[in-house]
Coordinates of C-alpha atoms in Angstrom, one line a residue:
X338 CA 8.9 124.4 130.3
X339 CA 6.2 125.5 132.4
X340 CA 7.3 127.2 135.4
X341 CA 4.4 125.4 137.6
X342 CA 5.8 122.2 135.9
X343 CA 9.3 123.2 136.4
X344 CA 8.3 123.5 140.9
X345 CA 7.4 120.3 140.8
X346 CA 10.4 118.6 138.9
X347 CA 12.4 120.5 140.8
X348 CA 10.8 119.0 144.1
X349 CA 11.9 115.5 142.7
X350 CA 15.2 116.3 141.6
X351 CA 15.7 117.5 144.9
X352 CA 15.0 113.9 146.5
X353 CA 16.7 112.1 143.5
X354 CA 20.0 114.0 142.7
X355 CA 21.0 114.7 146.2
X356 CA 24.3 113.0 146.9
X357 CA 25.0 112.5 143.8
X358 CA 28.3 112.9 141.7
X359 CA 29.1 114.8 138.9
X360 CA 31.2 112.8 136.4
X361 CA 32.0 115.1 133.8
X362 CA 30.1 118.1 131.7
X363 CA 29.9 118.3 127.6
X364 CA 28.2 120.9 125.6
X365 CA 26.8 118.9 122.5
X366 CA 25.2 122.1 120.6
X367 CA 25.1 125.8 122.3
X368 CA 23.3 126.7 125.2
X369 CA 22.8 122.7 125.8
X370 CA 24.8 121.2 128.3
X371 CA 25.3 117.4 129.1
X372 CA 25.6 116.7 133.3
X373 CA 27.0 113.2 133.8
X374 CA 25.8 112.1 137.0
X375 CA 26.7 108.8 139.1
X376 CA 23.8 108.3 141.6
X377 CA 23.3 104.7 143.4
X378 CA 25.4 103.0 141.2
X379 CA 23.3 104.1 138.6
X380 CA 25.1 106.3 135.8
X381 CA 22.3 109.1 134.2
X382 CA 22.5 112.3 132.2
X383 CA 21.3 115.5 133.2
X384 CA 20.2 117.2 130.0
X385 CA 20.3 120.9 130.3
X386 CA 18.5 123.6 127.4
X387 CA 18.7 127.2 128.3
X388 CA 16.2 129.1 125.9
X389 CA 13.3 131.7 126.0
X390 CA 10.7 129.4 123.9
X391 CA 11.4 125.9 124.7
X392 CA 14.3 125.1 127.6
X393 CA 14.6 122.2 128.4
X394 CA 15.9 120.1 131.7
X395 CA 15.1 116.4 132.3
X396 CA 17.3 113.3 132.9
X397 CA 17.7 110.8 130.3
X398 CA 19.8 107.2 130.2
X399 CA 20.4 108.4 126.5
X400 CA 23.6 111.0 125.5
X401 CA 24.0 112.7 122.8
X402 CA 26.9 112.7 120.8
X403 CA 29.6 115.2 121.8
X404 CA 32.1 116.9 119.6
X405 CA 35.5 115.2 119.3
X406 CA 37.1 118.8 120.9
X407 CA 35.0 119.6 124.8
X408 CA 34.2 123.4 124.6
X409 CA 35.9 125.7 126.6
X410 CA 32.7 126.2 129.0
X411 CA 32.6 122.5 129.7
X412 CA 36.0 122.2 130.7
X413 CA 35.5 125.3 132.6
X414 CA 32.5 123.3 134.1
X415 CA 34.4 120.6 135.0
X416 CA 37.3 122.3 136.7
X417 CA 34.8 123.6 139.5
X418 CA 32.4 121.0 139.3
X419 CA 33.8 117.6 138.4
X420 CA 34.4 115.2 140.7
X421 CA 32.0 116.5 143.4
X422 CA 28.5 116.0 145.0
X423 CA 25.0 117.3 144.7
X424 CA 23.1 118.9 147.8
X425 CA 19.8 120.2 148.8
X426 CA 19.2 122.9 146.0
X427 CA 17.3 126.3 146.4
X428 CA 14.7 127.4 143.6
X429 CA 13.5 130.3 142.3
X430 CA 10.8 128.4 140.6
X431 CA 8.7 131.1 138.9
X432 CA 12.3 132.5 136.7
X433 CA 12.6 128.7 136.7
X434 CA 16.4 128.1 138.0
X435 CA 17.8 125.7 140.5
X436 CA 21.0 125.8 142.2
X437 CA 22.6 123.2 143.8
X438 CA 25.7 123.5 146.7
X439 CA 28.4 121.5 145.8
X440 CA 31.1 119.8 148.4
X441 CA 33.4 121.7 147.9
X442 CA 35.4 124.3 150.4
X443 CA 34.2 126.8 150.3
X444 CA 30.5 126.0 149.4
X445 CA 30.2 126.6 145.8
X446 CA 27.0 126.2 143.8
X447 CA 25.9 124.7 140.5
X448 CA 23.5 126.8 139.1
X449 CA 21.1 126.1 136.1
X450 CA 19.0 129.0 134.8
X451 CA 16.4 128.0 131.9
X452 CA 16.5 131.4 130.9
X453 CA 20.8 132.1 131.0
X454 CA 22.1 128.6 131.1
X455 CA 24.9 127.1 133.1
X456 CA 27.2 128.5 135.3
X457 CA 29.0 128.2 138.6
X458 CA 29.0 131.0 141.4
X459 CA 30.9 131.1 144.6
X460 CA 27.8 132.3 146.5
X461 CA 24.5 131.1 147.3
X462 CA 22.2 133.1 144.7
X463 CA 20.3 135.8 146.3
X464 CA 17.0 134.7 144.3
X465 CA 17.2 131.6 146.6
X466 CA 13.9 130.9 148.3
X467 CA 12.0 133.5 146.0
X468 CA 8.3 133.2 146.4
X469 CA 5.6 135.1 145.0
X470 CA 2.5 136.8 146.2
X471 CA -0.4 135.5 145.5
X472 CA -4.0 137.3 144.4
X473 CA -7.2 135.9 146.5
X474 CA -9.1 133.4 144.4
X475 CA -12.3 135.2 144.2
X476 CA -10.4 138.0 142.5
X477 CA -8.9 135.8 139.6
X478 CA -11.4 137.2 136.7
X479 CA -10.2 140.6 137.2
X480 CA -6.6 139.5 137.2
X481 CA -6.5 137.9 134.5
X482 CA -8.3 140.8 132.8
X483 CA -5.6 142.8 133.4
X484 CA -2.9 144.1 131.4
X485 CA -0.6 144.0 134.2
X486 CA -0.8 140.6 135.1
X487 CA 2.4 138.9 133.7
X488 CA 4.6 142.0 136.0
X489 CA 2.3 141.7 139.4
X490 CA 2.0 137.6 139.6
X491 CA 5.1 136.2 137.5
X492 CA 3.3 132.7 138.8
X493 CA 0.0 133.4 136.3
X494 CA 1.9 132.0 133.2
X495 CA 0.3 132.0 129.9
X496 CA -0.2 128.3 130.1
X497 CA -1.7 128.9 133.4
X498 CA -3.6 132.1 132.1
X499 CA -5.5 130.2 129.4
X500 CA -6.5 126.9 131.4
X501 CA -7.7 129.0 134.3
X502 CA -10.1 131.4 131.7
X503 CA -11.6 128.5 130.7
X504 CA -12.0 127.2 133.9
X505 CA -13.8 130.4 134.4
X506 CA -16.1 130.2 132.1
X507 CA -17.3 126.4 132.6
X508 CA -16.9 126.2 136.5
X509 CA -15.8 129.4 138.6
X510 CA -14.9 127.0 141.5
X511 CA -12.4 124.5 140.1
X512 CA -10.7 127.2 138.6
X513 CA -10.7 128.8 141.9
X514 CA -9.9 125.4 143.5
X515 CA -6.7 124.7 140.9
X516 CA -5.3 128.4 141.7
X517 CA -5.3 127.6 145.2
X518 CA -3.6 123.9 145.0
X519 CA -0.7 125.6 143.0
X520 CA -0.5 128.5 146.0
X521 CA -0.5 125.7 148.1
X522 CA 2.8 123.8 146.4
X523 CA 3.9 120.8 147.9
X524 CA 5.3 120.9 151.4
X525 CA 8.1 119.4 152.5
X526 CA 9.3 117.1 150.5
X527 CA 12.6 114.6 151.9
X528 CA 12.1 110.8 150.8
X529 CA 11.7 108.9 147.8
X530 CA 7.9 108.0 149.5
X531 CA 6.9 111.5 150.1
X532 CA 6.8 112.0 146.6
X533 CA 3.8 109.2 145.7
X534 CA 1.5 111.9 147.2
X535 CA 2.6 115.1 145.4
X536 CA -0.5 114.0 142.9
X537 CA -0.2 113.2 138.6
X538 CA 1.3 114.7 136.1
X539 CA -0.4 115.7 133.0
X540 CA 1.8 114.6 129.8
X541 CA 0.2 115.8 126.5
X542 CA 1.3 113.9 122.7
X543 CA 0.4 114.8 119.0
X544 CA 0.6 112.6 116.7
X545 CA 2.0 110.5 119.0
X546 CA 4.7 112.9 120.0
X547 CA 5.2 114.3 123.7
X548 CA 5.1 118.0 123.0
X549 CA 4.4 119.4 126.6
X550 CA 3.6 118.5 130.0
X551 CA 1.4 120.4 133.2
X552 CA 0.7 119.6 136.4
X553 CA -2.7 120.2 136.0
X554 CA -5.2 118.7 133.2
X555 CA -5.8 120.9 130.7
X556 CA -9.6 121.7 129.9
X557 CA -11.2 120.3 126.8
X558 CA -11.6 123.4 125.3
X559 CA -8.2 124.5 124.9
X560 CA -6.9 120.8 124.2
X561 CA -7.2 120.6 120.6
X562 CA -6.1 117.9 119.2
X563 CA -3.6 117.1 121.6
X564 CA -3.9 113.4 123.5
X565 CA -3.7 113.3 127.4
X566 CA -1.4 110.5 129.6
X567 CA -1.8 110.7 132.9
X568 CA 2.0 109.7 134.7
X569 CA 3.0 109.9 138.6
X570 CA 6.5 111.7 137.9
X571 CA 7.2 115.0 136.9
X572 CA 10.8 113.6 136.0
X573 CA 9.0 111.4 133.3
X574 CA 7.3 114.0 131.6
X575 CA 9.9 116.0 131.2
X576 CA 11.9 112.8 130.1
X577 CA 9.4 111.8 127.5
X578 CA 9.2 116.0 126.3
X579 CA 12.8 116.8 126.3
X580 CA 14.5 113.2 124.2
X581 CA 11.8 113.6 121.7
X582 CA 12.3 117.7 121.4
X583 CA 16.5 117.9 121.9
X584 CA 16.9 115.3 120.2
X585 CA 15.1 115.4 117.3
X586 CA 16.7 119.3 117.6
X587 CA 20.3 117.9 117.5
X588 CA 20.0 115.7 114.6
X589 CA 17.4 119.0 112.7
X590 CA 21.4 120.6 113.2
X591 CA 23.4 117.8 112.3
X592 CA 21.8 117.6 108.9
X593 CA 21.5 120.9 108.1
X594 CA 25.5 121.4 109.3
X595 CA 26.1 118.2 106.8
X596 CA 24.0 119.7 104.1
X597 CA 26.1 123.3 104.3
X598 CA 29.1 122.0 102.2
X599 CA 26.4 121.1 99.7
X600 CA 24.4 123.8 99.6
X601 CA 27.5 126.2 99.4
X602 CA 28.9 124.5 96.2
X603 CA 25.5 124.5 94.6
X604 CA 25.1 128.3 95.1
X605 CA 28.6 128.8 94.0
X606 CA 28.0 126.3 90.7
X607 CA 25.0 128.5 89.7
X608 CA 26.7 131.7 90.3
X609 CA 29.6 130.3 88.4
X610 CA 27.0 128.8 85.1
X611 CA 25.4 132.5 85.7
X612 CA 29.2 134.1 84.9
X613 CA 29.2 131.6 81.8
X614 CA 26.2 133.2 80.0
X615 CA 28.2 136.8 80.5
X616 CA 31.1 135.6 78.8
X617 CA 29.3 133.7 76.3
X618 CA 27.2 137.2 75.8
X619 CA 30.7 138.6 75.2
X620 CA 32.1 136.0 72.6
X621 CA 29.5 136.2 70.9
X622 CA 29.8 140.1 70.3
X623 CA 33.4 139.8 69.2
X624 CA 32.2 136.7 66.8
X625 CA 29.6 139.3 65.0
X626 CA 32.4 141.5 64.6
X627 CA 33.5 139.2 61.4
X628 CA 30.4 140.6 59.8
X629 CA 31.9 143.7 60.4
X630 CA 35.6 142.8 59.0
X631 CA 34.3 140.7 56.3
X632 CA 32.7 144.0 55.0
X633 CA 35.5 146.3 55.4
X634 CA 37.3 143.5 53.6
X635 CA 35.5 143.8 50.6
X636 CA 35.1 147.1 50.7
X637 CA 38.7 148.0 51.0
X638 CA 39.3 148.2 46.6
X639 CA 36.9 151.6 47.1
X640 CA 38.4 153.5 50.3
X641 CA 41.8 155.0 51.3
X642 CA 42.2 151.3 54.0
X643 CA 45.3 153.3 55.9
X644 CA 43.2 156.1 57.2
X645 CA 42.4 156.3 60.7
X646 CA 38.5 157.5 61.4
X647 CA 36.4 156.9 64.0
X648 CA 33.8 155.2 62.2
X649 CA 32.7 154.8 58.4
X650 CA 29.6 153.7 56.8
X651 CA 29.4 151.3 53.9
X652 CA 26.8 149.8 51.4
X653 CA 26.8 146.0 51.6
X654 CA 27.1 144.3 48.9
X655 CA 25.9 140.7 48.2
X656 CA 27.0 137.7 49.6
X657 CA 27.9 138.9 53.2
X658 CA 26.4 136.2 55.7
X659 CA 24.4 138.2 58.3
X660 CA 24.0 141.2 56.7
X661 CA 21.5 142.4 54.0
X662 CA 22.3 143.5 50.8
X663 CA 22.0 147.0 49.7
X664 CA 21.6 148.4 52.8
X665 CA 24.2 151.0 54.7
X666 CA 25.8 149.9 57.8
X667 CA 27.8 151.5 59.8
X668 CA 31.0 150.4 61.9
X669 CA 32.6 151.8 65.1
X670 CA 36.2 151.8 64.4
X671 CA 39.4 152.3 66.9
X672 CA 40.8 155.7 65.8
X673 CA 44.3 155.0 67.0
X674 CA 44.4 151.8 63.9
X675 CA 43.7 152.7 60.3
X676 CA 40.6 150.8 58.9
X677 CA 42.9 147.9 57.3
X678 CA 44.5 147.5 61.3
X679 CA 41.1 147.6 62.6
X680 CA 39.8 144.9 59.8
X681 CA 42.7 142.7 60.9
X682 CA 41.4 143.0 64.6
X683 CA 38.0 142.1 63.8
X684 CA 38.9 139.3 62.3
X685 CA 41.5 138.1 65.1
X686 CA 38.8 138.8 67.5
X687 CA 35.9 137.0 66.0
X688 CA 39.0 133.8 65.5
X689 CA 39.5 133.9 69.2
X690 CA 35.8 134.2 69.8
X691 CA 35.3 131.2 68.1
X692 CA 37.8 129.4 70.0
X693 CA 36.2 130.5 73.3
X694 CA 33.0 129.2 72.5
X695 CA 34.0 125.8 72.5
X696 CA 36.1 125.9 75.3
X697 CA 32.8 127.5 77.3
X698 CA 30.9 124.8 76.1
X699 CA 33.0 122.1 77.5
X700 CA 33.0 123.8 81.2
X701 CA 29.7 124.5 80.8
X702 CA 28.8 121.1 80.2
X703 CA 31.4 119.6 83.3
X704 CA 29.6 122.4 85.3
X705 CA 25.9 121.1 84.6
X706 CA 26.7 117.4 85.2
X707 CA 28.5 118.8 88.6
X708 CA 25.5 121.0 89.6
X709 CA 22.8 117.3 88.9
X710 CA 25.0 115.5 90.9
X711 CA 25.1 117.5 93.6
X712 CA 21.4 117.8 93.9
X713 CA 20.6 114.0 93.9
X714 CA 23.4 114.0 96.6
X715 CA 25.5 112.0 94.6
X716 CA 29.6 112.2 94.5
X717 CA 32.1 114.9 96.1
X718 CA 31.6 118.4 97.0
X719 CA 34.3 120.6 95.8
X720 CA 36.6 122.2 98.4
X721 CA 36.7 126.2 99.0
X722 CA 39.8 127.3 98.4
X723 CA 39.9 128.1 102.5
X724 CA 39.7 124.1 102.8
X725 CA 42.6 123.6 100.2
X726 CA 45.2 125.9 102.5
X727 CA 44.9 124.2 105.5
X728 CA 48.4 123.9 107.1
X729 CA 49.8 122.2 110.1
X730 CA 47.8 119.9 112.6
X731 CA 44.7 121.2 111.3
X732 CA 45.7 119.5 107.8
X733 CA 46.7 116.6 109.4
X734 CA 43.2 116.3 111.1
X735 CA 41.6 116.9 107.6
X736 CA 43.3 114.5 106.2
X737 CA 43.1 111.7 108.8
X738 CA 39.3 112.1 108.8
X739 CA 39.2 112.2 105.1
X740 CA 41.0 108.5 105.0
X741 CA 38.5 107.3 107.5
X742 CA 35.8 108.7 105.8
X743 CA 36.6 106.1 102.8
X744 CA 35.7 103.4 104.8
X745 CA 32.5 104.2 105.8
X746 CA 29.5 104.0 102.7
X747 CA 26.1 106.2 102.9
X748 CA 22.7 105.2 102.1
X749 CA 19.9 106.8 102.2
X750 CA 16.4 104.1 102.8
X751 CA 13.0 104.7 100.5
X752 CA 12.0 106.5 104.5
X753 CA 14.4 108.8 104.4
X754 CA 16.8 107.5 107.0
X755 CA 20.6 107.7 106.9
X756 CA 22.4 104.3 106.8
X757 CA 26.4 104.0 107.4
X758 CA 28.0 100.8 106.5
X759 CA 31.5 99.8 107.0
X760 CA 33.7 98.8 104.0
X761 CA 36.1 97.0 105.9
X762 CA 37.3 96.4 109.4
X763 CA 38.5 99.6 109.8
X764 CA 35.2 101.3 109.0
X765 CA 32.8 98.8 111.0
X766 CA 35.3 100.0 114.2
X767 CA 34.7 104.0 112.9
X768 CA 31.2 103.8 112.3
X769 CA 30.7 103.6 116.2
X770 CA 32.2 106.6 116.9
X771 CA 29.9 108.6 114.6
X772 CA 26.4 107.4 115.7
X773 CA 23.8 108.7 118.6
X774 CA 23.2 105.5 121.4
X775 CA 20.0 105.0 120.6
X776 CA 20.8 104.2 117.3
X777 CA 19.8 100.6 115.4
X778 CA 23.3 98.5 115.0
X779 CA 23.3 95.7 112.4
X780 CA 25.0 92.2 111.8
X781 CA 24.5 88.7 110.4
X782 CA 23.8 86.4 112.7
X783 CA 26.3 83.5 113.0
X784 CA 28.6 84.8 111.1
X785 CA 31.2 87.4 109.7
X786 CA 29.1 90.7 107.4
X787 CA 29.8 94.3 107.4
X788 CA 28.3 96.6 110.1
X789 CA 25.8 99.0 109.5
X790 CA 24.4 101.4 111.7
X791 CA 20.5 103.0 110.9
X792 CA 20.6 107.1 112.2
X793 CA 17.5 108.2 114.3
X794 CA 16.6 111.9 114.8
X795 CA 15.4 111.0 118.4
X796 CA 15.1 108.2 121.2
X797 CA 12.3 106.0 120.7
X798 CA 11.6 107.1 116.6
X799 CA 9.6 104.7 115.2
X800 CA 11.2 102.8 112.6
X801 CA 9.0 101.9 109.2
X802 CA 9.1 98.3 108.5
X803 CA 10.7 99.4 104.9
X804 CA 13.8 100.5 106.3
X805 CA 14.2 97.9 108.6
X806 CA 14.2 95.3 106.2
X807 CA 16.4 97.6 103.7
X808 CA 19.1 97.9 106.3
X809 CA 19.1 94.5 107.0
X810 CA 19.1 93.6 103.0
X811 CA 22.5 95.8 102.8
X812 CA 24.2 93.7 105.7
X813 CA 23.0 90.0 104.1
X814 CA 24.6 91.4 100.4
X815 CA 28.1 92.0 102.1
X816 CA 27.9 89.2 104.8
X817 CA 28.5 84.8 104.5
X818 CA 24.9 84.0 103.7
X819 CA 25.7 87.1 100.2
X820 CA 25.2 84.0 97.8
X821 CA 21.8 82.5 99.5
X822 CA 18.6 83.7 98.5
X823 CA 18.0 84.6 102.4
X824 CA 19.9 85.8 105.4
X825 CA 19.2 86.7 108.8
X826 CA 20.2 89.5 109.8
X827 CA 20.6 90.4 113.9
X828 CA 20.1 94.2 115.4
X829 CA 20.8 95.7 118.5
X830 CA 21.2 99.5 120.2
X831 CA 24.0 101.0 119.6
X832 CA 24.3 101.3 123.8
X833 CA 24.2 97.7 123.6
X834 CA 27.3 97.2 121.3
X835 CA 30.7 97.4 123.2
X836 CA 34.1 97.4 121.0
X837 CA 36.0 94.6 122.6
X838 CA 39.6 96.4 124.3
X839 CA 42.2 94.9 122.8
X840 CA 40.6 92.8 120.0
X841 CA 41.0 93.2 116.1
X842 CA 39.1 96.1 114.7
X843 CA 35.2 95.8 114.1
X844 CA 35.0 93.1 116.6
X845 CA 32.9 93.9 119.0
X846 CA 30.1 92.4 121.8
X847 CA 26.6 93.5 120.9
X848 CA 23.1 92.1 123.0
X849 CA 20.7 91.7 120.2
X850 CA 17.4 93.0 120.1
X851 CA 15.8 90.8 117.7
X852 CA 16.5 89.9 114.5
X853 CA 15.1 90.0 110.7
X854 CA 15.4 87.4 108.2
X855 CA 15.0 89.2 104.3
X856 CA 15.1 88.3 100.6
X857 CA 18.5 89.5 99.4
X858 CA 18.9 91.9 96.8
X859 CA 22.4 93.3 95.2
X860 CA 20.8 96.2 93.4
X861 CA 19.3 97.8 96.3
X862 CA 23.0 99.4 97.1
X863 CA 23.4 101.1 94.1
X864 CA 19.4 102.0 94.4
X865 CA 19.7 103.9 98.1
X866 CA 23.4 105.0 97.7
X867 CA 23.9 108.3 99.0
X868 CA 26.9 111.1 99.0
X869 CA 25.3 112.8 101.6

């Protein structure tokens, strides 16, 4: 976030958070923080990023999901902060933190830092009110020429840097005019209607994508390919940049953390089938020792067999398998055995070899099919032996999410999206408790069907009309209408589904969004099913 971009977000916070209450604090993913605010009877989130590249603060009507355990930071958080109200905050807009006062006795404050993250400190910050100087306009070229210029005027960020250059070189005196706007800032600031003149926002998409917002426009030359949307709020910018980046971020983590468990038993699959050609390397060296045996066998009628040497050599004769007639060879004996005891070994060896073979073959073979399986995604991943000791509550927790995890079946759609569908009651209740908000919920309409919830990385994703219809075809195979050629199939946000207190499992009240009706086909579950 730009720290130019930041001053003026922080102007409108200002006007729109004061007086409000903190509900509670949750830490979805580290260094992000989740502040549930109440504000004019009005319940919002305050997302929260802390991060050199890319932090992130906006507010949001959209939560992302929280682990089942709060962190010890957000209960910290919420010990001190909980439960009271927001005042006036001070900025130190150019290191991009805000803190506010909270009503509490004595004055504590709430501070978020961009840089450091979250905390809460039991004095106002000395940074408070920080304010930078400020070069004269006609000496911008030579500032920004300078090597110093990121130490001497913190305010010139490298956002800033590059528009102003190439204001420079098209028009001297809007660059000039735009360094002296941003000097200016925006006054004072106190009502809801002293914010319509603070001037647009500059939100910039790729693809369609909000990637980054400015409060001035950014010259042609150093747009690229990026599209420009003019808005009146800085608070929607940053709203429209930080969903699409944190949570597409969140869910980038989610599947990677869901994907470790598979990824481990793959590597540990290969390194095991990498183990099996060593031994089968090995078996086969005590199988060639029959060769060996068989010779000493026939050769026994011609040498003193009780003597103990360290090695002999022999002509072969005919009919030895492996080894060619006429020809010396030469075998490495144990000197401890006589060459009848170390015959008998050979051959005991090269038995035993044999039997190991087949035995290898048959893991081998389990291994394989284990190791294809995993890679299409397809049945369970082997535990660690870690996972198999666990004792005590811990177990007990394993377990009970292992026996709701049978109730809830994966599919993957031709997109790519995840799909969760609930086998029975039990998993159409559990399913909700394992998607995002802004999730797509799914039902048949006048009737009973299964659930089935369709996973987006981020708010607003948009969904391909394949997937849709796919998710909708897995509800109408398990609902009433499963023997009709049709069925109509309802959908609604996730937000917008409430379980009903009281009521049976999986019932629920859900305000649909719209609805699809789709051609029903009974293969298409074993065609996307998923063990991932």
């Amino acid at each position: 976030m730009e720290a130019h971009f930041f001053r003026r977000l922080c102007v409108e916070l200002s006007v729109y958070l004061r007086g409000a209450r903190i509900e509670k604090f949750f830490e979805p993913a580290p260094d992000t923080t989740t502040i549930v605010i109440h504000r004019t009877g009005r319940k919002q989130n305050l997302l929260f990023q802390a991060g050199r590249r890319f932090p992130l603060l906006f507010l949001s009507d959209k939560r992302p999901v929280n682990p089942e355990n709060p962190s010890a930071k957000s209960m910290w958080l919420r010990k001190y902060a909980a439960g009271k109200r927001l005042g006036t905050p001070v900025v130190d807009w150019c290191n991009r933190r805000i803190a506010f006062p909270l009503t509490t006795t004595p004055v504590t404050w709430l501070v978020l830092d961009l840089c450091n993250g979250v905390f809460i400190s039991k004095e106002e910050p000395e940074w408070a009110g920080f304010e930078p100087a400020w070069c004269e306009p006609e000496a911008l070229p030579d500032v920004l020429a300078s090597s110093e210029v990121w130490g001497k005027y913190p305010q010139l960020t490298p956002p800033l840097r590059k528009a102003l250059s190439a204001l420079i070189h098209e028009d001297p005196m809007d660059a000039q005019a735009l360094f002296v706007d941003l000097e200016y800032g925006y006054g004072t600031v106190e009502t809801v209607e002293d914010l319509e003149s603070l001037g647009d926002v500059y939100l910039y998409t790729k693809d369609g994508k909000p990637t980054d917002a400015y409060v001035w426009s950014l010259p042609e030359a150093i747009r690229g390919k990026r599209e420009e949307i003019v808005v009146s709020s800085a608070i929607e910018a940053a709203t429209a940049v930080g969903e699409m980046r944190l949570f597409a971020e969140l869910a980038q983590a989610e599947a990677s953390t869901a994907a470790k468990p598979v990824v481990a038993a793959l590597k540990r699959t290969k390194k095991t089938l990498a183990r099996l050609n060593q031994e089968k390397d090995r078996l086969d060296r005590m199988i060639a020792g029959q060769q060996q045996a068989v010779l000493l066998q026939a050769s026994l009628w011609q040498i003193d067999a009780d003597k103990k040497v360290e090695s002999i050599t022999l002509a072969v004769p005919e009919g030895i398998e492996g080894l060619i007639a006429g020809e010396e060879c030469t075998i490495t004996l144990d000197p401890r055995k006589t060459i009848r005891e170390n015959m008998a070994f050979l051959f005991k060896q090269a038995t035993r070899g044999k039997r190991g073979l087949d035995m290898l073959a048959e893991r081998r073979q389990i291994l394989e099919m284990q190791y294809a399986r995993l890679q299409r995604g397809e049945g369970d991943v082997p535990k660690l032996q870690s996972e198999q000791k666990l004792k005590g509550g811990a177990l007990k927790r394993h377990q009970k999410q292992l026996a709701k995890d049978k109730f809830i079946q994966r599919f993957r759609s031709s997109d790519g999206f995840l799909m969760l569908r609930g086998r029975n009651a039990q998993g159409n209740h559990e399913i909700l408790n394992r998607v995002s908000s802004y999730d797509l919920w799914f039902h048949a309409e006048d009737g009973p069907s299964a659930h089935l919830v369709l996973h987006l990385d981020y708010p607003d994703q948009q969904i391909p009309e394949q997937t849709l219809n796919e998710a909708a075809i897995l509800v109408g195979v398990k609902s009433w209408q499963r023997e009709d050629e049709q069925a109509r199939i309802m959908f609604a946000r996730v937000k917008n589904v409430r379980k009903i207190k009281g009521a049976a499992a999986g019932k629920v009240r859900a305000e649909a969004e719209g609805s699809l009706l789709v051609k029903l086909d009974p293969e298409l579950e074993d065609t996307l099913k998923s063990g991932m």
